[in-house]
Coordinates of C-alpha atoms in Angstrom, one line a residue:
Chain A
M1 CA 11.2 -3.6 -13.9
T2 CA 9.2 -3.1 -10.8
V3 CA 5.9 -1.3 -10.4
V4 CA 7.6 1.4 -8.3
S5 CA 9.8 2.8 -11.0
G6 CA 9.8 5.3 -13.8
A7 CA 10.2 2.5 -16.2
F8 CA 6.8 1.1 -15.1
L9 CA 5.1 4.5 -15.4
L10 CA 6.6 4.9 -18.9
F11 CA 5.4 1.3 -19.8
L12 CA 2.0 2.1 -18.5
L13 CA 1.7 5.3 -20.4
I14 CA 2.7 3.6 -23.7
T15 CA 0.3 0.8 -23.0
I16 CA -2.6 3.2 -22.3
G17 CA -1.8 5.2 -25.4
I18 CA -1.8 2.1 -27.7
Y19 CA -4.7 0.6 -25.9
Y20 CA -7.1 3.5 -26.4
A21 CA -5.7 4.3 -29.9
C22 CA -6.7 0.8 -31.1
P23 CA -10.2 -0.2 -32.1
V24 CA -12.2 -1.6 -29.2
Q25 CA -12.3 -5.2 -30.5
Y26 CA -8.4 -5.3 -30.5
R27 CA -7.8 -3.8 -27.1
W28 CA -7.7 -7.1 -25.3
Q29 CA -4.9 -8.2 -27.7
V30 CA -3.0 -5.0 -26.8
L31 CA -3.3 -6.0 -23.1
L32 CA -2.1 -9.5 -23.8
A33 CA 1.0 -8.3 -25.7
A34 CA 1.7 -5.7 -23.0
S35 CA 1.3 -8.3 -20.3
L36 CA 3.8 -10.7 -22.0
V37 CA 6.3 -7.8 -22.4
F38 CA 5.8 -6.8 -18.8
Y39 CA 6.4 -10.3 -17.5
V40 CA 9.6 -10.6 -19.4
L41 CA 10.8 -7.2 -18.3
A42 CA 9.9 -7.8 -14.7
G43 CA 11.8 -11.1 -14.4
K44 CA 13.7 -13.3 -16.8
W45 CA 12.5 -14.5 -20.2
Q46 CA 13.1 -18.1 -19.1
F47 CA 10.1 -17.7 -16.7
L48 CA 7.6 -17.1 -19.6
P49 CA 7.3 -20.7 -20.8
C50 CA 6.3 -21.7 -17.2
V51 CA 3.3 -19.3 -17.2
L52 CA 2.3 -20.2 -20.8
L53 CA 2.4 -23.9 -20.0
T54 CA 0.5 -23.6 -16.7
A55 CA -2.2 -21.5 -18.5
F56 CA -2.3 -24.0 -21.3
V57 CA -2.6 -27.1 -19.0
V58 CA -5.4 -25.5 -17.0
W59 CA -7.3 -24.1 -20.0
S60 CA -7.2 -27.5 -21.8
G61 CA -8.1 -29.3 -18.6
A62 CA -11.2 -27.1 -18.1
L63 CA -12.1 -27.6 -21.8
R64 CA -11.9 -31.3 -21.4
L65 CA -14.2 -31.2 -18.3
S66 CA -16.7 -29.2 -20.4
N67 CA -16.4 -31.6 -23.3
L68 CA -17.0 -34.5 -21.0
D69 CA -20.2 -32.9 -19.7
D70 CA -21.4 -32.3 -23.3
E71 CA -20.6 -35.9 -24.3
L72 CA -22.5 -37.2 -21.3
K73 CA -25.6 -35.1 -22.1
T74 CA -25.5 -36.3 -25.7
K75 CA -25.2 -40.0 -24.6
L76 CA -28.0 -39.6 -22.1
K77 CA -30.3 -38.3 -24.8
E78 CA -29.6 -41.2 -27.2
P79 CA -32.6 -43.4 -27.8
G80 CA -32.9 -46.7 -26.0
V81 CA -30.8 -45.7 -23.0
D82 CA -32.4 -47.3 -20.0
K83 CA -32.1 -46.3 -16.3
Q84 CA -29.3 -48.6 -15.5
R85 CA -27.3 -47.5 -18.5
K86 CA -27.8 -43.8 -17.5
K87 CA -26.6 -44.6 -14.0
D88 CA -23.5 -46.3 -15.5
L89 CA -22.8 -43.5 -17.9
R90 CA -23.0 -40.9 -15.1
A91 CA -20.6 -42.9 -12.9
T92 CA -18.2 -43.3 -15.8
Y93 CA -18.2 -39.6 -16.7
K94 CA -17.9 -38.6 -13.0
S95 CA -14.8 -40.7 -12.7
L96 CA -13.4 -39.3 -16.0
R97 CA -14.0 -35.7 -14.8
K98 CA -12.4 -36.5 -11.5
R99 CA -9.3 -38.0 -13.1
T100 CA -8.9 -35.0 -15.4
L101 CA -9.2 -32.6 -12.4
I102 CA -6.7 -34.6 -10.3
G103 CA -4.2 -34.8 -13.3
V104 CA -4.3 -31.0 -13.8
L105 CA -4.1 -30.3 -10.1
V106 CA -1.1 -32.6 -9.6
L107 CA 0.7 -30.8 -12.5
C108 CA 0.0 -27.3 -11.3
I109 CA 0.2 -27.7 -7.5
G110 CA 3.2 -30.1 -8.1
A111 CA 5.0 -27.4 -10.1
L112 CA 4.3 -24.9 -7.3
C113 CA 5.5 -27.3 -4.6
V114 CA 8.7 -28.1 -6.5
T115 CA 9.6 -24.4 -6.8
K116 CA 8.6 -23.7 -3.2
F117 CA 10.2 -26.7 -1.5
S118 CA 13.2 -27.4 -3.7
G119 CA 15.3 -25.0 -1.7
V120 CA 14.4 -26.7 1.6
V121 CA 15.1 -30.2 0.1
I122 CA 18.5 -29.1 -1.3
S123 CA 19.5 -27.6 2.1
A124 CA 18.5 -30.8 3.8
L125 CA 20.5 -32.9 1.3
E126 CA 23.5 -30.6 1.7
G127 CA 23.2 -31.1 5.4
I128 CA 23.1 -34.9 5.2
A129 CA 26.1 -34.9 2.8
S130 CA 28.1 -32.7 5.2
I131 CA 27.5 -35.3 8.0
Y132 CA 29.4 -37.8 5.9
S133 CA 32.1 -35.2 5.2
Q134 CA 31.0 -34.9 1.6
G135 CA 31.1 -31.3 0.7
V136 CA 28.2 -30.9 -1.6
H137 CA 27.0 -27.5 -2.7
V138 CA 24.1 -26.9 -5.1
D139 CA 24.1 -23.5 -6.8
P140 CA 20.7 -22.0 -5.8
T141 CA 20.5 -20.1 -9.1
I142 CA 19.7 -23.3 -10.9
L143 CA 16.3 -23.3 -9.1
L144 CA 13.7 -21.7 -11.3
M145 CA 11.2 -19.6 -9.3
P146 CA 9.0 -18.0 -11.9
L147 CA 7.7 -14.6 -10.8
G148 CA 4.2 -14.7 -9.3
I149 CA 3.9 -18.5 -9.5
S150 CA 2.0 -18.7 -6.2
Y151 CA -0.5 -16.1 -7.5
Y152 CA -1.0 -17.3 -11.0
T153 CA -1.2 -21.0 -9.9
F154 CA -4.0 -20.1 -7.4
S155 CA -5.9 -18.0 -9.9
T156 CA -5.9 -20.7 -12.6
V157 CA -6.5 -23.6 -10.1
G158 CA -9.5 -21.6 -8.8
Y159 CA -10.8 -21.3 -12.3
L160 CA -10.4 -25.1 -12.9
L161 CA -12.3 -26.0 -9.7
D162 CA -15.1 -23.5 -10.6
V163 CA -15.5 -25.2 -14.0
Y164 CA -15.4 -28.6 -12.3
W165 CA -18.2 -27.5 -9.9
H166 CA -20.2 -26.1 -12.8
R167 CA -20.1 -22.6 -11.4
Y168 CA -19.6 -21.0 -14.8
P169 CA -18.8 -22.2 -18.4
C170 CA -15.2 -22.7 -19.4
E171 CA -13.3 -20.3 -21.6
Q172 CA -13.0 -21.5 -25.2
S173 CA -10.1 -19.3 -26.3
Y174 CA -6.6 -19.9 -25.0
P175 CA -5.3 -16.4 -25.7
R176 CA -8.3 -15.0 -23.7
F177 CA -7.5 -17.3 -20.8
L178 CA -3.8 -16.5 -21.1
L179 CA -4.6 -12.8 -20.7
Y180 CA -6.6 -13.6 -17.5
T181 CA -3.5 -15.5 -16.2
I182 CA -0.8 -13.1 -17.1
Y183 CA -2.7 -9.7 -17.0
F184 CA 0.2 -7.5 -15.9
P185 CA -1.4 -5.6 -13.0
H186 CA -2.2 -8.9 -11.1
I187 CA 0.5 -11.4 -12.2
L188 CA 3.3 -10.6 -9.7
Q189 CA 1.5 -10.1 -6.4
G190 CA -2.1 -10.6 -7.0
P191 CA -4.9 -9.9 -6.3
I192 CA -5.8 -13.5 -6.8
S193 CA -8.6 -12.8 -9.2
R194 CA -11.6 -15.0 -10.0
Y195 CA -12.1 -15.8 -13.6
N196 CA -15.9 -14.9 -13.5
R197 CA -14.9 -11.4 -12.3
L198 CA -11.6 -10.4 -13.9
G199 CA -12.3 -12.6 -17.1
A200 CA -15.6 -10.9 -17.5
S201 CA -14.1 -7.4 -16.9
L202 CA -11.4 -8.1 -19.5
K203 CA -14.1 -9.1 -22.0
L204 CA -15.9 -5.8 -21.6
D205 CA -15.2 -3.3 -24.4
A206 CA -13.4 -0.6 -22.4
H207 CA -14.2 2.8 -23.7
F208 CA -12.1 5.8 -22.9
D209 CA -13.3 7.4 -19.7
E210 CA -11.4 10.4 -18.3
R211 CA -12.7 9.7 -14.8
N212 CA -11.0 6.2 -14.9
L213 CA -7.7 7.8 -15.9
V214 CA -7.8 10.5 -13.2
H215 CA -9.1 8.2 -10.4
G216 CA -6.6 5.5 -11.5
G217 CA -3.8 8.0 -11.4
E218 CA -4.8 9.2 -8.0
R219 CA -4.6 5.7 -6.7
I220 CA -1.2 5.2 -8.2
I221 CA 0.1 8.4 -6.4
W222 CA -1.5 7.2 -3.1
G223 CA 0.2 3.8 -3.6
F224 CA 3.6 5.4 -4.3
F225 CA 3.1 7.5 -1.1
K226 CA 2.4 4.4 1.0
K227 CA 5.3 2.5 -0.5
L228 CA 8.1 5.1 -0.9
V229 CA 7.4 7.5 1.8
I230 CA 6.2 5.1 4.6
A231 CA 7.0 1.5 3.9
D232 CA 10.5 2.0 2.6
R233 CA 11.3 4.4 5.4
L234 CA 10.0 1.9 8.0
N235 CA 12.0 -0.7 6.2
L236 CA 15.3 1.1 7.1
M237 CA 14.8 0.5 10.8
V238 CA 13.1 -2.9 10.5
T239 CA 16.0 -4.4 8.5
T240 CA 18.6 -2.7 10.7
V241 CA 17.1 -4.3 13.9
Y242 CA 16.0 -7.7 12.5
N243 CA 19.5 -8.6 11.4
G244 CA 19.9 -11.6 13.7
E245 CA 21.8 -9.6 16.3
P246 CA 20.5 -9.0 19.8
H247 CA 19.2 -5.5 20.7
A248 CA 17.4 -4.0 23.7
G249 CA 13.9 -5.4 24.2
S250 CA 12.5 -1.9 24.0
I251 CA 13.9 -1.5 20.5
F252 CA 12.5 -4.9 19.4
L253 CA 9.1 -3.8 20.8
V254 CA 9.2 -0.7 18.6
V255 CA 10.3 -2.6 15.6
M256 CA 7.6 -5.2 16.0
V257 CA 5.0 -2.5 15.7
L258 CA 6.8 -0.7 12.8
D259 CA 7.2 -4.0 11.0
A260 CA 3.4 -4.6 11.2
L261 CA 2.8 -1.1 9.8
M262 CA 5.5 -1.6 7.2
I263 CA 4.0 -4.8 5.7
Y264 CA 0.6 -3.1 5.5
M265 CA 1.9 0.0 3.8
D266 CA 4.1 -2.1 1.5
F267 CA 1.4 -4.5 0.3
S268 CA -1.6 -2.2 0.3
G269 CA 0.6 0.4 -1.4
Y270 CA 1.3 -2.1 -4.2
M271 CA -2.4 -2.9 -4.5
E272 CA -3.2 0.8 -4.8
I273 CA -0.7 1.1 -7.7
V274 CA -1.9 -2.0 -9.6
C275 CA -5.6 -1.4 -9.0
G276 CA -5.0 2.2 -10.2
A277 CA -3.1 1.1 -13.3
S278 CA -5.9 -1.4 -14.1
Q279 CA -8.6 1.2 -13.6
M280 CA -6.8 3.5 -16.1
L281 CA -7.3 0.6 -18.6
G282 CA -11.0 0.4 -17.6
V283 CA -10.5 -3.0 -16.0
E284 CA -11.7 -3.4 -12.4
L285 CA -9.4 -5.5 -10.1
E286 CA -10.7 -7.1 -6.9
E287 CA -9.7 -5.2 -3.7
N288 CA -7.3 -6.9 -1.4
F289 CA -7.6 -4.7 1.7
N290 CA -10.5 -3.1 3.6
H291 CA -8.7 -1.2 6.4
P292 CA -7.8 -4.4 8.4
F293 CA -6.5 -2.5 11.4
F294 CA -10.0 -1.4 12.2
S295 CA -11.0 -5.1 12.7
R296 CA -12.4 -6.1 16.1
S297 CA -11.4 -9.8 16.0
V298 CA -8.8 -12.0 14.3
A299 CA -11.4 -13.6 12.1
E300 CA -12.6 -10.2 10.9
F301 CA -9.0 -9.1 10.4
W302 CA -8.5 -12.0 7.9
R303 CA -11.6 -11.0 6.1
R304 CA -10.1 -7.5 5.6
W305 CA -6.4 -8.4 5.0
H306 CA -5.3 -10.0 1.8
M307 CA -8.9 -10.7 1.1
T308 CA -8.4 -12.5 -2.2
L309 CA -6.1 -15.1 -0.6
G310 CA -8.4 -15.5 2.4
G311 CA -11.3 -15.9 0.0
W312 CA -9.4 -18.4 -2.1
F313 CA -8.6 -20.6 0.9
K314 CA -12.1 -20.3 2.2
D315 CA -13.7 -21.4 -1.1
Y316 CA -11.2 -24.0 -2.3
V317 CA -9.9 -25.5 1.0
Y318 CA -12.0 -24.6 4.0
Y319 CA -15.4 -25.4 2.5
P320 CA -14.4 -28.5 0.6
V321 CA -12.8 -29.9 3.8
S322 CA -15.8 -28.8 5.9
V323 CA -18.4 -30.4 3.7
S324 CA -16.4 -33.4 2.5
S325 CA -17.9 -36.8 3.1
W326 CA -15.1 -37.9 5.5
M327 CA -15.6 -34.8 7.6
K328 CA -19.4 -35.3 7.7
K329 CA -18.8 -39.0 8.7
L330 CA -16.4 -37.9 11.4
N331 CA -18.9 -35.3 12.7
R332 CA -21.7 -38.0 12.8
K333 CA -19.4 -40.4 14.8
N334 CA -18.3 -37.6 17.1
A335 CA -22.0 -36.7 17.7
Q336 CA -22.6 -40.2 19.1
R337 CA -19.4 -40.1 21.3
F338 CA -19.2 -36.6 22.5
S339 CA -21.4 -33.7 23.6
K340 CA -22.8 -31.3 20.9
R341 CA -20.3 -28.7 22.0
V342 CA -17.2 -30.9 21.6
T343 CA -18.5 -32.1 18.2
R344 CA -18.9 -28.5 17.1
V345 CA -15.4 -27.6 18.3
I346 CA -13.8 -30.5 16.4
S347 CA -15.8 -29.8 13.3
V348 CA -14.4 -26.2 13.3
A349 CA -10.9 -27.0 14.5
I350 CA -10.0 -29.6 11.8
P351 CA -10.8 -27.5 8.7
C352 CA -9.5 -24.4 10.4
L353 CA -6.1 -25.9 11.2
I354 CA -5.8 -27.5 7.8
T355 CA -6.6 -24.1 6.1
W356 CA -4.2 -22.1 8.3
M357 CA -1.4 -24.6 8.0
L358 CA -1.6 -24.4 4.2
T359 CA -1.9 -20.6 4.4
G360 CA 1.3 -20.6 6.4
L361 CA 3.1 -22.9 3.8
W362 CA 1.9 -20.6 1.0
H363 CA 3.7 -17.8 2.7
G364 CA 6.9 -19.8 3.3
T365 CA 8.3 -23.3 3.8
G366 CA 10.3 -22.9 7.0
P367 CA 9.1 -24.1 10.4
N368 CA 8.4 -20.5 11.4
Y369 CA 5.6 -20.4 8.8
V370 CA 4.2 -23.7 10.1
C371 CA 4.1 -22.1 13.6
W372 CA 2.4 -19.0 12.1
G373 CA -0.3 -21.2 10.6
I374 CA -0.9 -23.1 13.8
Y375 CA -0.9 -19.7 15.7
Y376 CA -3.9 -18.4 13.7
G377 CA -5.6 -21.8 13.3
V378 CA -5.6 -22.2 17.1
L379 CA -6.6 -18.6 17.8
I380 CA -9.6 -18.7 15.5
T381 CA -10.7 -22.1 16.7
I382 CA -10.6 -20.8 20.3
S383 CA -12.6 -17.7 19.4
V384 CA -15.3 -19.9 17.9
A385 CA -15.2 -22.7 20.6
F386 CA -15.4 -20.3 23.5
Q387 CA -17.6 -17.6 21.9
E388 CA -20.4 -18.2 24.4
E389 CA -18.0 -18.0 27.4
F390 CA -16.5 -14.8 26.0
E391 CA -19.9 -13.2 25.6
Q392 CA -20.9 -14.3 29.2
L393 CA -17.7 -12.8 30.5
D394 CA -18.4 -9.5 28.8
E395 CA -21.9 -9.5 30.3
H396 CA -20.6 -10.5 33.8
L397 CA -18.0 -7.7 33.7
G398 CA -20.7 -5.2 32.6
I399 CA -18.9 -4.3 29.4
N400 CA -20.9 -2.3 26.9
V401 CA -19.7 -4.1 23.8
E402 CA -21.0 -1.3 21.5
S403 CA -19.2 1.5 23.3
R404 CA -16.4 3.3 21.4
S405 CA -13.7 2.5 24.1
W406 CA -14.5 -1.2 23.9
K407 CA -14.3 -1.2 20.1
L408 CA -11.0 0.6 20.3
F409 CA -9.7 -1.9 22.8
Q410 CA -10.8 -4.7 20.5
M411 CA -9.0 -3.1 17.5
L412 CA -5.8 -2.7 19.6
R413 CA -6.1 -6.3 20.8
T414 CA -6.4 -7.5 17.2
F415 CA -3.4 -5.4 16.1
C416 CA -1.3 -6.9 19.0
I417 CA -2.3 -10.4 17.8
F418 CA -1.2 -9.5 14.3
V419 CA 2.1 -8.2 15.6
G420 CA 2.5 -11.5 17.5
G421 CA 2.0 -13.4 14.3
R422 CA 4.5 -11.2 12.4
V423 CA 7.2 -11.7 15.0
L424 CA 7.1 -15.5 14.2
T425 CA 8.2 -14.9 10.6
S426 CA 9.8 -11.4 10.3
P427 CA 13.1 -12.0 12.2
G428 CA 13.9 -14.8 9.7
N429 CA 13.7 -17.9 11.7
L430 CA 12.5 -19.3 15.0
A431 CA 15.9 -18.9 16.7
N432 CA 15.8 -15.2 16.0
T433 CA 12.2 -15.0 17.2
A434 CA 13.2 -16.6 20.5
M435 CA 16.1 -14.1 20.7
V436 CA 13.6 -11.2 20.3
F437 CA 11.4 -12.5 23.1
R438 CA 14.5 -13.2 25.3
N439 CA 15.5 -9.6 25.0
I440 CA 12.0 -8.3 25.6
F441 CA 11.7 -10.2 28.8
F442 CA 15.2 -10.1 30.2
N443 CA 16.9 -7.1 28.5
L444 CA 14.1 -4.5 28.1
Q445 CA 16.2 -1.3 28.7
P446 CA 13.0 0.9 28.6
W447 CA 15.1 4.1 28.9
Q448 CA 16.0 3.7 25.2
W449 CA 12.5 4.9 24.4
F450 CA 13.3 8.3 25.9
D451 CA 16.9 9.0 25.1
D452 CA 18.1 9.3 21.5
S453 CA 19.1 5.7 21.1
I454 CA 16.1 4.9 18.9
W455 CA 17.5 7.2 16.2
T456 CA 20.6 5.1 15.8
Y457 CA 18.8 2.2 14.1
G458 CA 18.5 3.4 10.5
L459 CA 16.1 6.3 11.1
T460 CA 16.8 9.9 11.9
R461 CA 14.6 12.2 14.0
D462 CA 13.4 13.9 10.7
D463 CA 12.4 10.4 9.4
G464 CA 10.4 10.0 12.6
H465 CA 8.6 13.2 12.0
I466 CA 7.8 12.4 8.4
L467 CA 6.6 8.9 9.4
F468 CA 4.4 10.3 12.2
I469 CA 2.7 12.9 9.8
S470 CA 2.4 10.3 7.0
L471 CA 0.8 7.7 9.2
L472 CA -1.6 10.2 10.6
V473 CA -2.6 11.2 7.0
V474 CA -3.2 7.5 6.2
L475 CA -5.2 7.1 9.4
V476 CA -7.4 10.1 8.7
V477 CA -8.0 9.0 5.1
S478 CA -8.8 5.5 6.2
I479 CA -11.3 6.8 8.8
M480 CA -12.9 8.9 6.0
Q481 CA -12.9 5.9 3.6
E482 CA -14.9 3.9 6.2
R483 CA -17.6 6.5 6.0
M484 CA -17.5 7.8 2.4
S485 CA -15.9 7.6 -1.0
V486 CA -12.9 10.0 -0.6
R487 CA -12.4 10.3 -4.3
D488 CA -16.0 11.3 -5.0
E489 CA -15.6 13.8 -2.2
I490 CA -12.4 15.2 -3.8
D491 CA -14.3 15.4 -7.2
R492 CA -17.1 17.4 -5.5
R493 CA -14.6 20.0 -4.2
G494 CA -13.9 21.1 -7.7
T495 CA -11.2 20.7 -10.4
L496 CA -8.7 23.1 -8.7
F497 CA -8.8 21.3 -5.4
K498 CA -8.4 17.9 -7.1
W499 CA -5.4 18.9 -9.2
A500 CA -3.8 20.7 -6.3
L501 CA -4.0 17.5 -4.3
I502 CA -2.6 15.5 -7.2
Y503 CA 0.4 17.8 -7.6
I504 CA 1.0 17.9 -3.8
G505 CA 0.9 14.1 -3.8
I506 CA 3.5 13.9 -6.6
I507 CA 5.7 16.5 -4.9
V508 CA 5.5 14.7 -1.5
V509 CA 6.4 11.4 -3.1
I510 CA 9.4 13.0 -5.0
V511 CA 10.7 14.9 -2.0
F512 CA 10.0 12.5 0.9
G513 CA 10.3 9.1 -0.9
V514 CA 13.2 7.0 0.2
Y515 CA 15.7 6.7 -2.6
G516 CA 18.9 6.6 -0.6
P517 CA 21.8 4.1 -0.8
G518 CA 20.7 0.6 -0.3
Y519 CA 17.2 1.4 -1.5
D520 CA 15.7 -1.3 -3.7
A521 CA 12.2 -0.7 -4.9
A522 CA 12.1 -4.1 -6.4
K523 CA 11.8 -5.7 -3.0
F524 CA 8.1 -5.8 -2.4
I525 CA 7.6 -8.1 0.6
Y526 CA 4.7 -10.1 -0.9
M527 CA 6.6 -10.7 -4.2
Q528 CA 8.8 -13.4 -2.5
Y529 CA 5.7 -15.6 -2.1
Chain B
M1 CA -39.3 -21.8 4.9
D2 CA -40.2 -21.4 8.6
R3 CA -37.9 -24.3 9.4
I4 CA -35.1 -22.6 7.6
I5 CA -35.6 -19.4 9.6
E6 CA -35.5 -21.5 12.8
I7 CA -32.2 -23.1 11.8
L8 CA -30.7 -19.7 10.9
S9 CA -31.9 -18.2 14.2
S10 CA -30.4 -21.1 16.1
I11 CA -27.0 -20.4 14.5
K12 CA -27.2 -16.6 14.9
S13 CA -29.8 -15.0 17.1
G14 CA -31.1 -11.5 16.9
V15 CA -31.3 -11.3 13.1
D16 CA -34.5 -10.7 11.1
F17 CA -33.6 -13.4 8.6
A18 CA -37.0 -13.4 6.9
N19 CA -36.3 -9.9 5.6
E20 CA -32.6 -10.2 5.0
D21 CA -31.2 -10.6 1.5
Q22 CA -27.4 -10.4 2.2
I23 CA -27.0 -13.1 4.8
V24 CA -23.6 -14.2 3.5
S25 CA -22.4 -11.3 1.3
G26 CA -23.4 -8.8 4.1
G27 CA -21.2 -10.8 6.6
I28 CA -24.1 -11.8 8.9
L29 CA -23.0 -15.5 8.7
D30 CA -19.3 -16.3 8.4
S31 CA -17.7 -19.3 6.9
I32 CA -18.0 -21.3 10.1
D33 CA -21.7 -20.5 10.5
I34 CA -22.2 -21.5 6.8
T35 CA -20.8 -25.0 7.4
E36 CA -23.1 -25.3 10.4
L37 CA -26.0 -24.2 8.3
I38 CA -25.1 -26.8 5.6
T39 CA -24.9 -29.6 8.2
A40 CA -28.3 -28.6 9.7
L41 CA -30.0 -28.3 6.2
E42 CA -28.6 -31.7 5.1
E43 CA -30.0 -33.4 8.2
E44 CA -33.3 -31.6 8.2
F45 CA -34.2 -32.0 4.5
D46 CA -32.2 -35.2 3.8
I47 CA -30.2 -33.6 1.0
E48 CA -26.5 -33.4 0.1
I49 CA -25.2 -29.9 -0.7
G50 CA -22.3 -30.2 -3.1
M51 CA -19.5 -27.7 -3.7
E52 CA -21.3 -26.5 -6.8
Y53 CA -23.9 -24.9 -4.5
M54 CA -21.4 -23.2 -2.3
E55 CA -22.0 -19.7 -3.6
N56 CA -23.1 -16.6 -1.8
E57 CA -26.3 -16.2 -3.9
N58 CA -27.6 -19.6 -2.7
F59 CA -27.4 -18.5 1.0
D60 CA -28.1 -14.8 0.9
S61 CA -31.8 -15.0 1.7
V62 CA -34.3 -17.5 3.1
E63 CA -35.9 -17.7 -0.3
A64 CA -32.6 -18.6 -2.0
I65 CA -31.9 -21.3 0.5
W66 CA -35.4 -22.7 0.1
D67 CA -35.0 -22.7 -3.7
M68 CA -31.7 -24.6 -3.4
V69 CA -33.2 -27.1 -0.9
Q70 CA -36.2 -27.7 -3.3
E71 CA -33.9 -28.1 -6.3
L72 CA -31.8 -30.7 -4.4
Q73 CA -34.8 -32.6 -3.2
E74 CA -36.1 -32.8 -6.7
A75 CA -32.8 -34.0 -8.1

C-alpha cells in the first residue's frame, strides 16, 4: 500500500472513524495499532521487528542515560561526599553516559550502514570474484532494507542525542516511544520529526475538529494533484530520456529542468498528503518545504528544501563538529599560523564538507552521491568565504540588490545550481552524467526545441498543455502562500466556494492524473532513501 | 550585554540586535554565524558552550545570550 492509492484513503478513513469514536485517552493506542498495520501493509511483515528493535534499543538507551543522571544526583547528595569524591563521581558517570550513547549509536547507525552499504560491498565482492574467474552471484533479495530505515533511524537517534544533551526528559513508556517512531504519516519518507514536537503533539488529547478534517482533506487533494497530475506526468519524459542512451543535448537540457520540477512535485506532494492525513487526526507534523524555488542563495535553498533533514544535519552533525574540542583546537592553531580570513574559511569549510558528504551518503552510496555532497559543500563554503568580495562586486557593478529583477536573477541562479546538482545523481551514475554533458556541449541540436521532436519522449502535446497549466497553478498558489494563508482565504470566501474548489480538485486529479500503463504510484523518489 | 551586542554586530552589521528577539529563529544569523558567535563568546567570557546549550531560545535575543553566559560562568 502506498499513500497515493485508494487503499490508503480507505485505511485513513477507517483509522479516523475508529480514532474519533474511541474515548480520548485511548486514541493514541488506536494510532499505534493503525501505524503497525500500515507499516506491514506498506512493506513486508519481516521489516516490522527491525523497527520495533530500533525503537526499543533507543528507548532503553535514553532511559539508561536518564537513570544514570538520577543515580549521580543521589550519590552527590549523600552525606560525607567531599569535593574530590564529587569530581570522581562526575567523571565516572560522564564516562558511563558516553559509553551508553556510543553503544546505542553504533547499533542504530551500524544497522543503517549495513542496509545502505551491503549492496555496494556485495557488488565489489562479486567484481573481485569475477577477476579470479569465480562466478559468484548474490541474490539481492536476501538484503533486508526495512522501509523508512533512514528516516526512523534519524528520528530516534536525534531523540537519543537530545536526551544525552539534557534538552528534554526521556520518554518512560515504550509504546508511546514506539508510536513516535512508527507513526504512519511520517515513517516512510519523513518528515524527520523531533521528539519534543511530534511526541508532544501525539500526547495531546486530540478532540474532533471539523476544520482539521476539511483542511487536512484539502492538503491531501493538493498533494494528489502535485504527485499524480504533475510529478508522474513529468516522470514519463524524465525516465524515457534518462535511460543511459545518448540523446540530443537540447532534450537533455529540457529534461534537466523537468527532473528538478519533478522531484519537487513528487516529494512536496507526498508531504502535502501525509501532513494532511496527520492534520485530520489532529496531529501536527513538521513542514519539510517552504517554497524552495523562491530562494536567493544555495544556503537559503537548503533551509527551505527538505527542511527536517537539513535541520537534523545542522543540529546533530554541523554544530557538534563546529564546536567540538578538536575543531576549536585546530582553529586556535590556525589563528597563530594564518590570517583571520583563512582561519575563518577553514573553520567553515571542514564542518560544511563533512556535513554535505554525509548528506550525500544519506541519499545514496554511489560515487555520484559523494560528488553531489562535495558539490554543495564547496559551493556553500565559497559563498561564505567570498561573501565580502561578492558584496563588493555587486556594489562596484552598481547592482540594486533589493530590486525585483536582481531577486529574480538570484532565484534563477539558485534553481540552475540545483539543476546542476540533480544531474550528478538523476542519470544513474557518473558515466551517464558525463554523457549528458557531452551531448549538451557537442550534440546540442537546438532545432529539436522548435520542431515536434520533444513530443516523442514520453509526453504528448496535450501532456505539455496540462503540465504548463498545472505548473502555473502551483506557481500562483506558491506566490499567494508566501503572502497569506491560502486556506484561510478559501474559508473566508464561503462554504460554496470552498466545496466547489474541493470538488474541482478531486475531478482534476481523477481526470488528469497519470494512471496509464507502466504507472507505479508506489515509486515515490524519496522512499528509496 | 553591550559587549554581546558588539560581537553580534561584528558578525552581522545593520541589525538592531538590542531590540531583536528572533535572532536565530527569525533567520538573522545562520548556522555559520552561530558557530562564529560561539567562538567569540567563549573567548570573550572564558566559557565553554556545550551542545546542551545549542538551542534557538538561548541565542534568540541579547538577554537570552547574556543569561546563558552568566549561567555558564557560575557553573
